[in-house]
Amino acid sequence: MSGPSSLPYPPLHKDAKFVILSDWDGTITNFDSNDYLTDNVGYGYEKRRASNKEVLLGNITFRDSFKEMLDSVTLPFDECKELLKKNIKLDTGFKEFFEWCKTNDIPFIIVSSGMAPLIRAILSNLIGEEDAARIDIISNDVRFDADGSWHIVYRHPESGFGHDKSQAILPYRDLPDPPTLFFFGDGVSDMSAAKHADVLFAKNDKPQGENDLAEYCKKEGIPHILFRTFADALPIVKDVVEGRKNVGQALAIRNAE
């Protein structure tokens, strides 16, 4: 069970016919910012990947694994922010995808297990403050202690996910006229959302076999479409929005690469 959210949600887009929700780290960006911090100024790549695999196997929760990762990063928060702004880039197809969403008045929502201040800083740096302000962010937050240390504040502290991303999707299901929901993800933090979107895109561009959401979906038999960049996904989303394909026909594509 997720329990109540410790953080507020933005209003639902009740009149939208289509809503696009996406993970942030490693999906919209070229690299997961939390992984980047862990690998470079935390306990390192090998321990992180071992922990990710334990989550996939169900031996530990994502919440506990993620907290341990972040606790290994002792760099001051503002220095983390600057390090990420210098090193994290956008998926090469994202700007075109987001421009299409804006033109067609389709809400685009970031649903992330990261921390809102880091996401806002990187997003504004990459697409500009005006466009960044148009995007709702549903994520975890951060707490600062008197000694200058920082700690993640989970949206759903009682959930094994820390942030149960399904809770960003399910309220749309209860609307009188629910929209078609697209979800984009790449990793273990997206497992909670995987079963609840109408059309699920799983990123398949990671080196060294780190495409954890795709592996999870394969294992659980969850229909999904593999993609490498948002440029791959855009024609499929357009086909659904413009009525050339229904959800089943879109999912039958299975691979947008």
PDB file of C-alpha atoms in Angstrom:
ATOM      1  CA  MET A   1       0.000   0.000   0.000  1.00  0.00           C
ATOM      2  CA  SER A   2       1.156   3.522  -0.783  1.00  0.00           C
ATOM      3  CA  GLY A   3      -0.517   5.350   2.070  1.00  0.00           C
ATOM      4  CA  PRO A   4      -1.288   9.053   1.796  1.00  0.00           C
ATOM      5  CA  SER A   5       1.016  11.369  -0.097  1.00  0.00           C
ATOM      6  CA  SER A   6       3.200  13.586   2.061  1.00  0.00           C
ATOM      7  CA  LEU A   7       3.377  16.106  -0.804  1.00  0.00           C
ATOM      8  CA  PRO A   8       0.650  17.854  -2.831  1.00  0.00           C
ATOM      9  CA  TYR A   9      -0.379  16.882  -6.354  1.00  0.00           C
ATOM     10  CA  PRO A  10      -1.062  19.325  -9.199  1.00  0.00           C
ATOM     11  CA  PRO A  11      -4.679  19.505 -10.417  1.00  0.00           C
ATOM     12  CA  LEU A  12      -5.826  16.830 -12.851  1.00  0.00           C
ATOM     13  CA  HIS A  13      -6.221  17.791 -16.502  1.00  0.00           C
ATOM     14  CA  LYS A  14      -9.890  16.852 -16.409  1.00  0.00           C
ATOM     15  CA  ASP A  15     -10.818  17.966 -19.919  1.00  0.00           C
ATOM     16  CA  ALA A  16      -7.837  16.474 -21.734  1.00  0.00           C
ATOM     17  CA  LYS A  17      -8.444  13.623 -24.166  1.00  0.00           C
ATOM     18  CA  PHE A  18      -4.795  12.561 -23.978  1.00  0.00           C
ATOM     19  CA  VAL A  19      -2.259  12.952 -21.168  1.00  0.00           C
ATOM     20  CA  ILE A  20       1.428  12.118 -21.391  1.00  0.00           C
ATOM     21  CA  LEU A  21       3.309  11.219 -18.230  1.00  0.00           C
ATOM     22  CA  SER A  22       7.010  10.523 -18.181  1.00  0.00           C
ATOM     23  CA  ASP A  23       9.778   9.570 -15.866  1.00  0.00           C
ATOM     24  CA  TRP A  24      12.530  12.173 -15.791  1.00  0.00           C
ATOM     25  CA  ASP A  25      15.903  10.632 -15.033  1.00  0.00           C
ATOM     26  CA  GLY A  26      17.307   8.566 -17.878  1.00  0.00           C
ATOM     27  CA  THR A  27      14.076   8.893 -19.857  1.00  0.00           C
ATOM     28  CA  ILE A  28      13.837  12.587 -20.722  1.00  0.00           C
ATOM     29  CA  THR A  29      17.520  12.962 -19.901  1.00  0.00           C
ATOM     30  CA  ASN A  30      20.484  11.091 -21.325  1.00  0.00           C
ATOM     31  CA  PHE A  31      21.524   9.842 -17.903  1.00  0.00           C
ATOM     32  CA  ASP A  32      19.838   9.359 -14.556  1.00  0.00           C
ATOM     33  CA  SER A  33      20.999  12.273 -12.399  1.00  0.00           C
ATOM     34  CA  ASN A  34      20.800  10.272  -9.176  1.00  0.00           C
ATOM     35  CA  ASP A  35      22.814   7.468 -10.760  1.00  0.00           C
ATOM     36  CA  TYR A  36      25.312  10.053 -12.010  1.00  0.00           C
ATOM     37  CA  LEU A  37      25.792  11.416  -8.501  1.00  0.00           C
ATOM     38  CA  THR A  38      26.041   7.931  -7.007  1.00  0.00           C
ATOM     39  CA  ASP A  39      28.513   6.685  -9.604  1.00  0.00           C
ATOM     40  CA  ASN A  40      30.750   9.757  -9.496  1.00  0.00           C
ATOM     41  CA  VAL A  41      30.566  11.176  -5.969  1.00  0.00           C
ATOM     42  CA  GLY A  42      28.767   8.395  -4.076  1.00  0.00           C
ATOM     43  CA  TYR A  43      29.428   4.717  -3.498  1.00  0.00           C
ATOM     44  CA  GLY A  44      30.006   3.951  -7.176  1.00  0.00           C
ATOM     45  CA  TYR A  45      28.604   2.121 -10.185  1.00  0.00           C
ATOM     46  CA  GLU A  46      29.180  -1.484  -9.117  1.00  0.00           C
ATOM     47  CA  LYS A  47      27.343  -1.176  -5.823  1.00  0.00           C
ATOM     48  CA  ARG A  48      24.524   0.786  -7.450  1.00  0.00           C
ATOM     49  CA  ARG A  49      23.947  -1.830 -10.150  1.00  0.00           C
ATOM     50  CA  ALA A  50      24.047  -4.633  -7.606  1.00  0.00           C
ATOM     51  CA  SER A  51      21.387  -2.794  -5.612  1.00  0.00           C
ATOM     52  CA  ASN A  52      19.237  -2.198  -8.734  1.00  0.00           C
ATOM     53  CA  LYS A  53      19.335  -5.914  -9.481  1.00  0.00           C
ATOM     54  CA  GLU A  54      18.246  -6.747  -5.944  1.00  0.00           C
ATOM     55  CA  VAL A  55      15.243  -4.453  -6.444  1.00  0.00           C
ATOM     56  CA  LEU A  56      14.345  -6.220  -9.697  1.00  0.00           C
ATOM     57  CA  LEU A  57      14.555  -9.562  -7.911  1.00  0.00           C
ATOM     58  CA  GLY A  58      12.282  -8.281  -5.145  1.00  0.00           C
ATOM     59  CA  ASN A  59      14.894  -8.738  -2.428  1.00  0.00           C
ATOM     60  CA  ILE A  60      14.901  -5.086  -1.341  1.00  0.00           C
ATOM     61  CA  THR A  61      12.561  -2.174  -1.961  1.00  0.00           C
ATOM     62  CA  PHE A  62      13.367   0.621  -4.355  1.00  0.00           C
ATOM     63  CA  ARG A  63      12.727   3.080  -1.510  1.00  0.00           C
ATOM     64  CA  ASP A  64      15.451   1.602   0.691  1.00  0.00           C
ATOM     65  CA  SER A  65      17.883   1.056  -2.169  1.00  0.00           C
ATOM     66  CA  PHE A  66      17.444   4.621  -3.413  1.00  0.00           C
ATOM     67  CA  LYS A  67      17.891   6.154   0.036  1.00  0.00           C
ATOM     68  CA  GLU A  68      21.101   4.196   0.520  1.00  0.00           C
ATOM     69  CA  MET A  69      22.327   5.457  -2.857  1.00  0.00           C
ATOM     70  CA  LEU A  70      21.616   9.080  -2.028  1.00  0.00           C
ATOM     71  CA  ASP A  71      23.004   8.802   1.498  1.00  0.00           C
ATOM     72  CA  SER A  72      26.328   7.835  -0.078  1.00  0.00           C
ATOM     73  CA  VAL A  73      26.449  11.258  -1.781  1.00  0.00           C
ATOM     74  CA  THR A  74      27.864  13.770   0.701  1.00  0.00           C
ATOM     75  CA  LEU A  75      28.508  16.626  -1.732  1.00  0.00           C
ATOM     76  CA  PRO A  76      26.577  19.795  -0.731  1.00  0.00           C
ATOM     77  CA  PHE A  77      23.238  20.039  -2.510  1.00  0.00           C
ATOM     78  CA  ASP A  78      24.059  23.189  -4.493  1.00  0.00           C
ATOM     79  CA  GLU A  79      27.260  21.563  -5.734  1.00  0.00           C
ATOM     80  CA  CYS A  80      25.251  18.509  -6.796  1.00  0.00           C
ATOM     81  CA  LYS A  81      22.910  20.804  -8.696  1.00  0.00           C
ATOM     82  CA  GLU A  82      25.756  22.512 -10.558  1.00  0.00           C
ATOM     83  CA  LEU A  83      27.471  19.209 -11.334  1.00  0.00           C
ATOM     84  CA  LEU A  84      24.274  17.867 -12.866  1.00  0.00           C
ATOM     85  CA  LYS A  85      23.546  21.029 -14.848  1.00  0.00           C
ATOM     86  CA  LYS A  86      26.963  20.642 -16.467  1.00  0.00           C
ATOM     87  CA  ASN A  87      26.657  16.953 -17.271  1.00  0.00           C
ATOM     88  CA  ILE A  88      23.019  15.967 -17.808  1.00  0.00           C
ATOM     89  CA  LYS A  89      21.604  16.461 -21.320  1.00  0.00           C
ATOM     90  CA  LEU A  90      18.211  15.965 -22.957  1.00  0.00           C
ATOM     91  CA  ASP A  91      17.088  12.971 -24.945  1.00  0.00           C
ATOM     92  CA  THR A  92      17.806  14.067 -28.514  1.00  0.00           C
ATOM     93  CA  GLY A  93      14.150  13.869 -29.559  1.00  0.00           C
ATOM     94  CA  PHE A  94      12.575  15.452 -26.509  1.00  0.00           C
ATOM     95  CA  LYS A  95      12.389  19.082 -27.619  1.00  0.00           C
ATOM     96  CA  GLU A  96      10.532  18.197 -30.816  1.00  0.00           C
ATOM     97  CA  PHE A  97       8.211  15.897 -28.852  1.00  0.00           C
ATOM     98  CA  PHE A  98       7.447  18.565 -26.264  1.00  0.00           C
ATOM     99  CA  GLU A  99       6.874  21.208 -28.953  1.00  0.00           C
ATOM    100  CA  TRP A 100       4.328  18.883 -30.561  1.00  0.00           C
ATOM    101  CA  CYS A 101       2.604  18.435 -27.183  1.00  0.00           C
ATOM    102  CA  LYS A 102       2.430  22.212 -26.733  1.00  0.00           C
ATOM    103  CA  THR A 103       1.085  22.771 -30.248  1.00  0.00           C
ATOM    104  CA  ASN A 104      -1.613  20.150 -29.719  1.00  0.00           C
ATOM    105  CA  ASP A 105      -2.446  21.226 -26.161  1.00  0.00           C
ATOM    106  CA  ILE A 106      -1.586  17.818 -24.720  1.00  0.00           C
ATOM    107  CA  PRO A 107      -0.541  17.936 -21.052  1.00  0.00           C
ATOM    108  CA  PHE A 108       2.968  16.652 -20.376  1.00  0.00           C
ATOM    109  CA  ILE A 109       3.692  15.666 -16.774  1.00  0.00           C
ATOM    110  CA  ILE A 110       6.973  14.548 -15.238  1.00  0.00           C
ATOM    111  CA  VAL A 111       6.514  11.737 -12.704  1.00  0.00           C
ATOM    112  CA  SER A 112       9.822  11.182 -10.987  1.00  0.00           C
ATOM    113  CA  SER A 113      11.429   9.462  -8.025  1.00  0.00           C
ATOM    114  CA  GLY A 114      13.988  12.248  -8.008  1.00  0.00           C
ATOM    115  CA  MET A 115      13.835  15.476  -6.037  1.00  0.00           C
ATOM    116  CA  ALA A 116      11.888  18.464  -7.321  1.00  0.00           C
ATOM    117  CA  PRO A 117      14.605  21.133  -6.814  1.00  0.00           C
ATOM    118  CA  LEU A 118      17.131  19.158  -8.867  1.00  0.00           C
ATOM    119  CA  ILE A 119      14.617  18.393 -11.608  1.00  0.00           C
ATOM    120  CA  ARG A 120      13.511  22.030 -11.885  1.00  0.00           C
ATOM    121  CA  ALA A 121      17.100  23.267 -12.012  1.00  0.00           C
ATOM    122  CA  ILE A 122      18.162  20.847 -14.743  1.00  0.00           C
ATOM    123  CA  LEU A 123      14.936  21.183 -16.748  1.00  0.00           C
ATOM    124  CA  SER A 124      15.077  24.995 -16.729  1.00  0.00           C
ATOM    125  CA  ASN A 125      18.713  24.831 -17.769  1.00  0.00           C
ATOM    126  CA  LEU A 126      17.894  22.548 -20.705  1.00  0.00           C
ATOM    127  CA  ILE A 127      14.637  23.954 -22.115  1.00  0.00           C
ATOM    128  CA  GLY A 128      14.381  27.407 -20.533  1.00  0.00           C
ATOM    129  CA  GLU A 129      12.352  28.599 -17.575  1.00  0.00           C
ATOM    130  CA  GLU A 130       9.230  29.477 -19.575  1.00  0.00           C
ATOM    131  CA  ASP A 131       8.802  26.009 -21.071  1.00  0.00           C
ATOM    132  CA  ALA A 132       9.873  24.321 -17.843  1.00  0.00           C
ATOM    133  CA  ALA A 133       7.114  26.175 -15.991  1.00  0.00           C
ATOM    134  CA  ARG A 134       4.522  24.593 -18.312  1.00  0.00           C
ATOM    135  CA  ILE A 135       5.400  21.101 -17.103  1.00  0.00           C
ATOM    136  CA  ASP A 136       3.880  19.737 -13.901  1.00  0.00           C
ATOM    137  CA  ILE A 137       6.371  17.797 -11.805  1.00  0.00           C
ATOM    138  CA  ILE A 138       5.193  15.047  -9.461  1.00  0.00           C
ATOM    139  CA  SER A 139       8.225  13.868  -7.537  1.00  0.00           C
ATOM    140  CA  ASN A 140       9.884  13.518  -4.176  1.00  0.00           C
ATOM    141  CA  ASP A 141      11.404  16.482  -2.372  1.00  0.00           C
ATOM    142  CA  VAL A 142      14.424  17.279  -0.233  1.00  0.00           C
ATOM    143  CA  ARG A 143      14.966  18.239   3.409  1.00  0.00           C
ATOM    144  CA  PHE A 144      17.896  20.324   4.610  1.00  0.00           C
ATOM    145  CA  ASP A 145      19.270  19.936   8.131  1.00  0.00           C
ATOM    146  CA  ALA A 146      20.975  22.600  10.231  1.00  0.00           C
ATOM    147  CA  ASP A 147      24.388  21.060   9.553  1.00  0.00           C
ATOM    148  CA  GLY A 148      23.902  21.562   5.806  1.00  0.00           C
ATOM    149  CA  SER A 149      23.241  17.910   5.048  1.00  0.00           C
ATOM    150  CA  TRP A 150      20.342  17.017   2.773  1.00  0.00           C
ATOM    151  CA  HIS A 151      17.984  14.055   2.657  1.00  0.00           C
ATOM    152  CA  ILE A 152      15.287  12.848   0.304  1.00  0.00           C
ATOM    153  CA  VAL A 153      11.666  13.338   1.402  1.00  0.00           C
ATOM    154  CA  TYR A 154       9.544  10.578  -0.073  1.00  0.00           C
ATOM    155  CA  ARG A 155       6.104  11.339  -1.456  1.00  0.00           C
ATOM    156  CA  HIS A 156       4.841   7.959  -0.244  1.00  0.00           C
ATOM    157  CA  PRO A 157       7.121   7.011   2.653  1.00  0.00           C
ATOM    158  CA  GLU A 158       5.036   3.924   3.463  1.00  0.00           C
ATOM    159  CA  SER A 159       5.379   2.544  -0.066  1.00  0.00           C
ATOM    160  CA  GLY A 160       8.258   0.315  -1.063  1.00  0.00           C
ATOM    161  CA  PHE A 161       8.684   2.642  -4.040  1.00  0.00           C
ATOM    162  CA  GLY A 162       9.014   5.813  -1.947  1.00  0.00           C
ATOM    163  CA  HIS A 163       7.027   7.455  -4.719  1.00  0.00           C
ATOM    164  CA  ASP A 164       4.292   5.176  -6.022  1.00  0.00           C
ATOM    165  CA  LYS A 165       3.995   6.509  -9.560  1.00  0.00           C
ATOM    166  CA  SER A 166       0.732   4.674 -10.139  1.00  0.00           C
ATOM    167  CA  GLN A 167      -0.899   7.294  -7.901  1.00  0.00           C
ATOM    168  CA  ALA A 168      -0.223   9.927 -10.567  1.00  0.00           C
ATOM    169  CA  ILE A 169      -2.064   7.792 -13.132  1.00  0.00           C
ATOM    170  CA  LEU A 170      -4.963   6.149 -11.309  1.00  0.00           C
ATOM    171  CA  PRO A 171      -6.965   9.334 -10.513  1.00  0.00           C
ATOM    172  CA  TYR A 172      -7.383   9.838 -14.258  1.00  0.00           C
ATOM    173  CA  ARG A 173      -9.090   6.447 -14.419  1.00  0.00           C
ATOM    174  CA  ASP A 174     -11.835   7.720 -12.103  1.00  0.00           C
ATOM    175  CA  LEU A 175     -12.783  10.683 -14.283  1.00  0.00           C
ATOM    176  CA  PRO A 176     -16.183  10.501 -16.035  1.00  0.00           C
ATOM    177  CA  ASP A 177     -14.426  10.711 -19.400  1.00  0.00           C
ATOM    178  CA  PRO A 178     -10.892   9.431 -18.751  1.00  0.00           C
ATOM    179  CA  PRO A 179      -8.150  10.395 -21.190  1.00  0.00           C
ATOM    180  CA  THR A 180      -5.859   8.021 -23.032  1.00  0.00           C
ATOM    181  CA  LEU A 181      -2.711   7.840 -20.910  1.00  0.00           C
ATOM    182  CA  PHE A 182       0.807   7.447 -22.267  1.00  0.00           C
ATOM    183  CA  PHE A 183       3.677   6.688 -19.898  1.00  0.00           C
ATOM    184  CA  PHE A 184       7.402   6.791 -20.655  1.00  0.00           C
ATOM    185  CA  GLY A 185       9.971   5.196 -18.365  1.00  0.00           C
ATOM    186  CA  ASP A 186      13.258   3.370 -18.188  1.00  0.00           C
ATOM    187  CA  GLY A 187      14.074   1.921 -14.797  1.00  0.00           C
ATOM    188  CA  VAL A 188      13.141   0.260 -11.530  1.00  0.00           C
ATOM    189  CA  SER A 189      11.423   3.403 -10.233  1.00  0.00           C
ATOM    190  CA  ASP A 190       8.842   3.052 -13.035  1.00  0.00           C
ATOM    191  CA  MET A 191       7.713  -0.435 -12.085  1.00  0.00           C
ATOM    192  CA  SER A 192       4.810   0.924 -10.014  1.00  0.00           C
ATOM    193  CA  ALA A 193       3.399   2.769 -13.044  1.00  0.00           C
ATOM    194  CA  ALA A 194       4.005   0.123 -15.683  1.00  0.00           C
ATOM    195  CA  LYS A 195       0.651  -1.674 -15.485  1.00  0.00           C
ATOM    196  CA  HIS A 196      -1.546   1.401 -15.384  1.00  0.00           C
ATOM    197  CA  ALA A 197      -0.904   3.367 -18.579  1.00  0.00           C
ATOM    198  CA  ASP A 198      -2.852   2.734 -21.778  1.00  0.00           C
ATOM    199  CA  VAL A 199       0.331   2.921 -23.838  1.00  0.00           C
ATOM    200  CA  LEU A 200       3.637   2.222 -22.105  1.00  0.00           C
ATOM    201  CA  PHE A 201       6.968   3.151 -23.672  1.00  0.00           C
ATOM    202  CA  ALA A 202      10.073   1.543 -22.143  1.00  0.00           C
ATOM    203  CA  LYS A 203      13.413   3.091 -23.003  1.00  0.00           C
ATOM    204  CA  ASN A 204      15.951   0.740 -24.509  1.00  0.00           C
ATOM    205  CA  ASP A 205      19.071   2.852 -24.967  1.00  0.00           C
ATOM    206  CA  LYS A 206      21.154   2.073 -21.901  1.00  0.00           C
ATOM    207  CA  PRO A 207      24.617   0.540 -22.055  1.00  0.00           C
ATOM    208  CA  GLN A 208      25.585  -2.518 -20.046  1.00  0.00           C
ATOM    209  CA  GLY A 209      22.048  -3.896 -19.881  1.00  0.00           C
ATOM    210  CA  GLU A 210      20.547  -1.193 -17.662  1.00  0.00           C
ATOM    211  CA  ASN A 211      17.134  -1.210 -19.376  1.00  0.00           C
ATOM    212  CA  ASP A 212      15.437  -2.319 -16.183  1.00  0.00           C
ATOM    213  CA  LEU A 213      11.849  -1.303 -16.989  1.00  0.00           C
ATOM    214  CA  ALA A 214      11.944  -3.237 -20.263  1.00  0.00           C
ATOM    215  CA  GLU A 215      13.288  -6.284 -18.407  1.00  0.00           C
ATOM    216  CA  TYR A 216      10.576  -5.986 -15.758  1.00  0.00           C
ATOM    217  CA  CYS A 217       7.817  -5.691 -18.379  1.00  0.00           C
ATOM    218  CA  LYS A 218       9.155  -8.708 -20.244  1.00  0.00           C
ATOM    219  CA  LYS A 219       9.240 -10.733 -17.035  1.00  0.00           C
ATOM    220  CA  GLU A 220       5.726  -9.660 -15.980  1.00  0.00           C
ATOM    221  CA  GLY A 221       4.148  -9.848 -19.441  1.00  0.00           C
ATOM    222  CA  ILE A 222       3.230  -6.157 -19.497  1.00  0.00           C
ATOM    223  CA  PRO A 223       2.590  -4.835 -23.037  1.00  0.00           C
ATOM    224  CA  HIS A 224       5.037  -2.074 -23.899  1.00  0.00           C
ATOM    225  CA  ILE A 225       6.831  -0.390 -26.776  1.00  0.00           C
ATOM    226  CA  LEU A 226      10.612  -0.168 -26.776  1.00  0.00           C
ATOM    227  CA  PHE A 227      12.077   3.178 -27.810  1.00  0.00           C
ATOM    228  CA  ARG A 228      15.504   4.784 -27.899  1.00  0.00           C
ATOM    229  CA  THR A 229      14.547   8.462 -28.193  1.00  0.00           C
ATOM    230  CA  PHE A 230      11.354  10.499 -28.086  1.00  0.00           C
ATOM    231  CA  ALA A 231      11.791  10.941 -31.844  1.00  0.00           C
ATOM    232  CA  ASP A 232      11.080   7.198 -32.187  1.00  0.00           C
ATOM    233  CA  ALA A 233       7.951   7.468 -30.053  1.00  0.00           C
ATOM    234  CA  LEU A 234       6.450  10.599 -31.602  1.00  0.00           C
ATOM    235  CA  PRO A 235       5.017   8.980 -34.781  1.00  0.00           C
ATOM    236  CA  ILE A 236       3.234   6.343 -32.685  1.00  0.00           C
ATOM    237  CA  VAL A 237       1.798   8.904 -30.271  1.00  0.00           C
ATOM    238  CA  LYS A 238       0.689  11.032 -33.234  1.00  0.00           C
ATOM    239  CA  ASP A 239      -1.056   8.040 -34.814  1.00  0.00           C
ATOM    240  CA  VAL A 240      -3.061   7.403 -31.638  1.00  0.00           C
ATOM    241  CA  VAL A 241      -3.904  11.061 -31.027  1.00  0.00           C
ATOM    242  CA  GLU A 242      -4.881  11.650 -34.654  1.00  0.00           C
ATOM    243  CA  GLY A 243      -6.983   8.480 -34.826  1.00  0.00           C
ATOM    244  CA  ARG A 244      -4.941   6.377 -37.231  1.00  0.00           C
ATOM    245  CA  LYS A 245      -4.248   3.722 -34.586  1.00  0.00           C
ATOM    246  CA  ASN A 246      -6.021   2.594 -31.449  1.00  0.00           C
ATOM    247  CA  VAL A 247      -4.189   1.636 -28.266  1.00  0.00           C
ATOM    248  CA  GLY A 248      -4.028  -2.053 -29.173  1.00  0.00           C
ATOM    249  CA  GLN A 249      -2.598  -1.330 -32.601  1.00  0.00           C
ATOM    250  CA  ALA A 250       0.011   0.971 -31.084  1.00  0.00           C
ATOM    251  CA  LEU A 251       1.109  -1.617 -28.526  1.00  0.00           C
ATOM    252  CA  ALA A 252       1.339  -4.246 -31.268  1.00  0.00           C
ATOM    253  CA  ILE A 253       4.276  -2.302 -32.727  1.00  0.00           C
ATOM    254  CA  ARG A 254       6.351  -3.405 -29.712  1.00  0.00           C
ATOM    255  CA  ASN A 255       9.523  -1.744 -30.948  1.00  0.00           C
ATOM    256  CA  ALA A 256       9.730   1.875 -32.116  1.00  0.00           C
ATOM    257  CA  GLU A 257      13.495   1.864 -32.640  1.00  0.00           C
TER     258      GLU A 257
END
